[in-house]
């Protein structure tokens, strides 16, 4: 079998995501650090870190949902991607057992209209 093409078809997103640039607290194996988020959806999020996390590892992330609550969510590292020449690592996380109310806040953020200037509020 030709291994030059790696099919990651087993990992398909179930929910849409939206870019979210915020500080995220991460607790992994007893160590706590702060990093940036990349995207978020009801099923998970991406984080951009200085550290390489192992796929399959469990962790806890803490962050403020835009226009929502400050949350603590259990997650699993699903993917790790480090671009050559870049010191940052992008991790794909999937959430475990997320409360319906938090899921709804994330869904609201992801589906919100973004046709107004950043830093302003919508008149809708």
PDB file of C-alpha atoms in Angstrom:
ATOM      1  CA  UNK A   1       0.000   0.000   0.000  1.00  0.00           C
ATOM      2  CA  UNK A   2       1.290   3.446  -0.936  1.00  0.00           C
ATOM      3  CA  UNK A   3       2.000   5.479   2.232  1.00  0.00           C
ATOM      4  CA  UNK A   4       2.804   8.730   0.392  1.00  0.00           C
ATOM      5  CA  UNK A   5      -0.796   9.844   0.944  1.00  0.00           C
ATOM      6  CA  UNK A   6      -2.038   9.855   4.536  1.00  0.00           C
ATOM      7  CA  UNK A   7      -5.810   9.768   4.690  1.00  0.00           C
ATOM      8  CA  UNK A   8      -7.058  11.309   7.922  1.00  0.00           C
ATOM      9  CA  UNK A   9     -10.633  10.667   6.831  1.00  0.00           C
ATOM     10  CA  UNK A  10     -11.403   9.039  10.182  1.00  0.00           C
ATOM     11  CA  UNK A  11     -11.314  12.491  11.759  1.00  0.00           C
ATOM     12  CA  UNK A  12     -14.089  14.554  10.243  1.00  0.00           C
ATOM     13  CA  UNK A  13     -15.551  17.550  12.049  1.00  0.00           C
ATOM     14  CA  UNK A  14     -19.114  17.082  13.126  1.00  0.00           C
ATOM     15  CA  UNK A  15     -19.713  20.778  13.856  1.00  0.00           C
ATOM     16  CA  UNK A  16     -18.727  23.997  12.055  1.00  0.00           C
ATOM     17  CA  UNK A  17     -15.995  26.128  13.604  1.00  0.00           C
ATOM     18  CA  UNK A  18     -15.271  29.838  13.702  1.00  0.00           C
ATOM     19  CA  UNK A  19     -12.012  31.681  14.301  1.00  0.00           C
ATOM     20  CA  UNK A  20     -11.606  32.751  17.926  1.00  0.00           C
ATOM     21  CA  UNK A  21      -8.423  34.485  19.048  1.00  0.00           C
ATOM     22  CA  UNK A  22      -8.368  34.369  22.853  1.00  0.00           C
ATOM     23  CA  UNK A  23      -6.085  33.323  25.676  1.00  0.00           C
ATOM     24  CA  UNK A  24      -6.763  29.746  26.776  1.00  0.00           C
ATOM     25  CA  UNK A  25      -5.644  28.125  30.023  1.00  0.00           C
ATOM     26  CA  UNK A  26      -4.519  24.512  29.592  1.00  0.00           C
ATOM     27  CA  UNK A  27      -3.986  21.974  32.385  1.00  0.00           C
ATOM     28  CA  UNK A  28      -2.191  18.859  31.164  1.00  0.00           C
ATOM     29  CA  UNK A  29      -0.445  16.216  33.292  1.00  0.00           C
ATOM     30  CA  UNK A  30      -0.312  18.550  36.301  1.00  0.00           C
ATOM     31  CA  UNK A  31       1.228  21.436  34.328  1.00  0.00           C
ATOM     32  CA  UNK A  32      -0.658  24.642  33.569  1.00  0.00           C
ATOM     33  CA  UNK A  33       0.138  27.028  30.729  1.00  0.00           C
ATOM     34  CA  UNK A  34      -1.610  29.749  28.736  1.00  0.00           C
ATOM     35  CA  UNK A  35      -1.783  29.742  24.942  1.00  0.00           C
ATOM     36  CA  UNK A  36      -3.829  31.201  22.060  1.00  0.00           C
ATOM     37  CA  UNK A  37      -6.919  29.664  20.542  1.00  0.00           C
ATOM     38  CA  UNK A  38      -7.383  29.295  16.810  1.00  0.00           C
ATOM     39  CA  UNK A  39     -10.926  28.110  16.106  1.00  0.00           C
ATOM     40  CA  UNK A  40     -13.847  26.808  18.138  1.00  0.00           C
ATOM     41  CA  UNK A  41     -16.950  24.732  17.508  1.00  0.00           C
ATOM     42  CA  UNK A  42     -19.403  22.753  19.624  1.00  0.00           C
ATOM     43  CA  UNK A  43     -17.258  19.641  19.355  1.00  0.00           C
ATOM     44  CA  UNK A  44     -13.824  21.092  19.947  1.00  0.00           C
ATOM     45  CA  UNK A  45     -11.259  23.775  19.300  1.00  0.00           C
ATOM     46  CA  UNK A  46      -7.738  24.388  18.108  1.00  0.00           C
ATOM     47  CA  UNK A  47      -5.000  25.866  20.272  1.00  0.00           C
ATOM     48  CA  UNK A  48      -1.631  27.310  19.282  1.00  0.00           C
ATOM     49  CA  UNK A  49       1.027  26.438  21.817  1.00  0.00           C
ATOM     50  CA  UNK A  50       4.763  26.559  22.491  1.00  0.00           C
ATOM     51  CA  UNK A  51       4.514  22.955  23.724  1.00  0.00           C
ATOM     52  CA  UNK A  52       3.976  19.698  21.858  1.00  0.00           C
ATOM     53  CA  UNK A  53       1.104  17.698  23.338  1.00  0.00           C
ATOM     54  CA  UNK A  54       0.662  13.993  22.677  1.00  0.00           C
ATOM     55  CA  UNK A  55      -2.298  12.866  20.589  1.00  0.00           C
ATOM     56  CA  UNK A  56      -4.795  11.017  22.794  1.00  0.00           C
ATOM     57  CA  UNK A  57      -3.803  12.930  25.940  1.00  0.00           C
ATOM     58  CA  UNK A  58      -6.582  14.294  28.157  1.00  0.00           C
ATOM     59  CA  UNK A  59      -6.485  17.873  29.401  1.00  0.00           C
ATOM     60  CA  UNK A  60      -8.661  20.650  30.784  1.00  0.00           C
ATOM     61  CA  UNK A  61      -9.070  23.959  28.954  1.00  0.00           C
ATOM     62  CA  UNK A  62     -10.425  27.152  30.516  1.00  0.00           C
ATOM     63  CA  UNK A  63     -11.597  30.197  28.578  1.00  0.00           C
ATOM     64  CA  UNK A  64     -14.311  32.799  28.167  1.00  0.00           C
ATOM     65  CA  UNK A  65     -16.906  31.913  25.524  1.00  0.00           C
ATOM     66  CA  UNK A  66     -17.435  35.157  23.531  1.00  0.00           C
ATOM     67  CA  UNK A  67     -20.587  36.828  24.952  1.00  0.00           C
ATOM     68  CA  UNK A  68     -20.893  33.843  27.295  1.00  0.00           C
ATOM     69  CA  UNK A  69     -19.574  32.161  30.420  1.00  0.00           C
ATOM     70  CA  UNK A  70     -16.069  31.410  31.616  1.00  0.00           C
ATOM     71  CA  UNK A  71     -15.824  27.628  31.203  1.00  0.00           C
ATOM     72  CA  UNK A  72     -13.664  24.675  32.168  1.00  0.00           C
ATOM     73  CA  UNK A  73     -13.919  21.813  29.676  1.00  0.00           C
ATOM     74  CA  UNK A  74     -12.298  18.403  29.484  1.00  0.00           C
ATOM     75  CA  UNK A  75     -10.781  17.700  26.084  1.00  0.00           C
ATOM     76  CA  UNK A  76      -8.645  15.168  24.224  1.00  0.00           C
ATOM     77  CA  UNK A  77      -5.775  16.043  21.877  1.00  0.00           C
ATOM     78  CA  UNK A  78      -6.856  14.735  18.448  1.00  0.00           C
ATOM     79  CA  UNK A  79      -4.139  16.185  16.221  1.00  0.00           C
ATOM     80  CA  UNK A  80      -0.771  17.895  16.457  1.00  0.00           C
ATOM     81  CA  UNK A  81       0.699  19.958  13.635  1.00  0.00           C
ATOM     82  CA  UNK A  82       4.031  21.774  13.666  1.00  0.00           C
ATOM     83  CA  UNK A  83       5.090  23.643  10.550  1.00  0.00           C
ATOM     84  CA  UNK A  84       8.773  23.568   9.682  1.00  0.00           C
ATOM     85  CA  UNK A  85      10.518  26.747  10.801  1.00  0.00           C
ATOM     86  CA  UNK A  86       7.683  27.708  13.162  1.00  0.00           C
ATOM     87  CA  UNK A  87       8.212  27.316  16.907  1.00  0.00           C
ATOM     88  CA  UNK A  88       4.443  27.170  17.565  1.00  0.00           C
ATOM     89  CA  UNK A  89       2.402  23.958  17.480  1.00  0.00           C
ATOM     90  CA  UNK A  90      -1.270  23.784  16.496  1.00  0.00           C
ATOM     91  CA  UNK A  91      -3.345  21.175  18.318  1.00  0.00           C
ATOM     92  CA  UNK A  92      -6.846  20.025  17.466  1.00  0.00           C
ATOM     93  CA  UNK A  93      -8.894  19.224  20.579  1.00  0.00           C
ATOM     94  CA  UNK A  94     -12.248  17.503  20.956  1.00  0.00           C
ATOM     95  CA  UNK A  95     -14.408  18.250  23.984  1.00  0.00           C
ATOM     96  CA  UNK A  96     -15.676  15.537  26.330  1.00  0.00           C
ATOM     97  CA  UNK A  97     -19.180  15.695  27.810  1.00  0.00           C
ATOM     98  CA  UNK A  98     -19.914  19.348  27.203  1.00  0.00           C
ATOM     99  CA  UNK A  99     -22.951  20.818  29.008  1.00  0.00           C
ATOM    100  CA  UNK A 100     -25.869  21.714  26.768  1.00  0.00           C
ATOM    101  CA  UNK A 101     -25.881  25.354  27.933  1.00  0.00           C
ATOM    102  CA  UNK A 102     -22.185  25.759  27.047  1.00  0.00           C
ATOM    103  CA  UNK A 103     -22.711  23.992  23.725  1.00  0.00           C
ATOM    104  CA  UNK A 104     -25.505  26.451  22.977  1.00  0.00           C
ATOM    105  CA  UNK A 105     -23.259  29.455  23.814  1.00  0.00           C
ATOM    106  CA  UNK A 106     -20.549  28.148  21.467  1.00  0.00           C
ATOM    107  CA  UNK A 107     -23.132  27.425  18.743  1.00  0.00           C
ATOM    108  CA  UNK A 108     -24.458  30.966  19.104  1.00  0.00           C
ATOM    109  CA  UNK A 109     -20.951  32.414  18.712  1.00  0.00           C
ATOM    110  CA  UNK A 110     -20.128  30.218  15.692  1.00  0.00           C
ATOM    111  CA  UNK A 111     -23.365  31.050  13.892  1.00  0.00           C
ATOM    112  CA  UNK A 112     -23.436  34.793  14.767  1.00  0.00           C
ATOM    113  CA  UNK A 113     -23.338  37.250  11.916  1.00  0.00           C
ATOM    114  CA  UNK A 114     -19.941  38.814  11.377  1.00  0.00           C
ATOM    115  CA  UNK A 115     -20.776  41.410   8.730  1.00  0.00           C
ATOM    116  CA  UNK A 116     -19.855  44.374  10.945  1.00  0.00           C
ATOM    117  CA  UNK A 117     -16.484  45.826  11.833  1.00  0.00           C
ATOM    118  CA  UNK A 118     -14.472  44.110  14.602  1.00  0.00           C
ATOM    119  CA  UNK A 119     -14.731  45.897  17.914  1.00  0.00           C
ATOM    120  CA  UNK A 120     -18.211  47.223  17.165  1.00  0.00           C
ATOM    121  CA  UNK A 121     -21.560  45.778  18.063  1.00  0.00           C
ATOM    122  CA  UNK A 122     -24.296  44.685  15.746  1.00  0.00           C
ATOM    123  CA  UNK A 123     -27.529  46.677  15.546  1.00  0.00           C
ATOM    124  CA  UNK A 124     -29.647  43.535  15.129  1.00  0.00           C
TER     125      UNK A 124
END
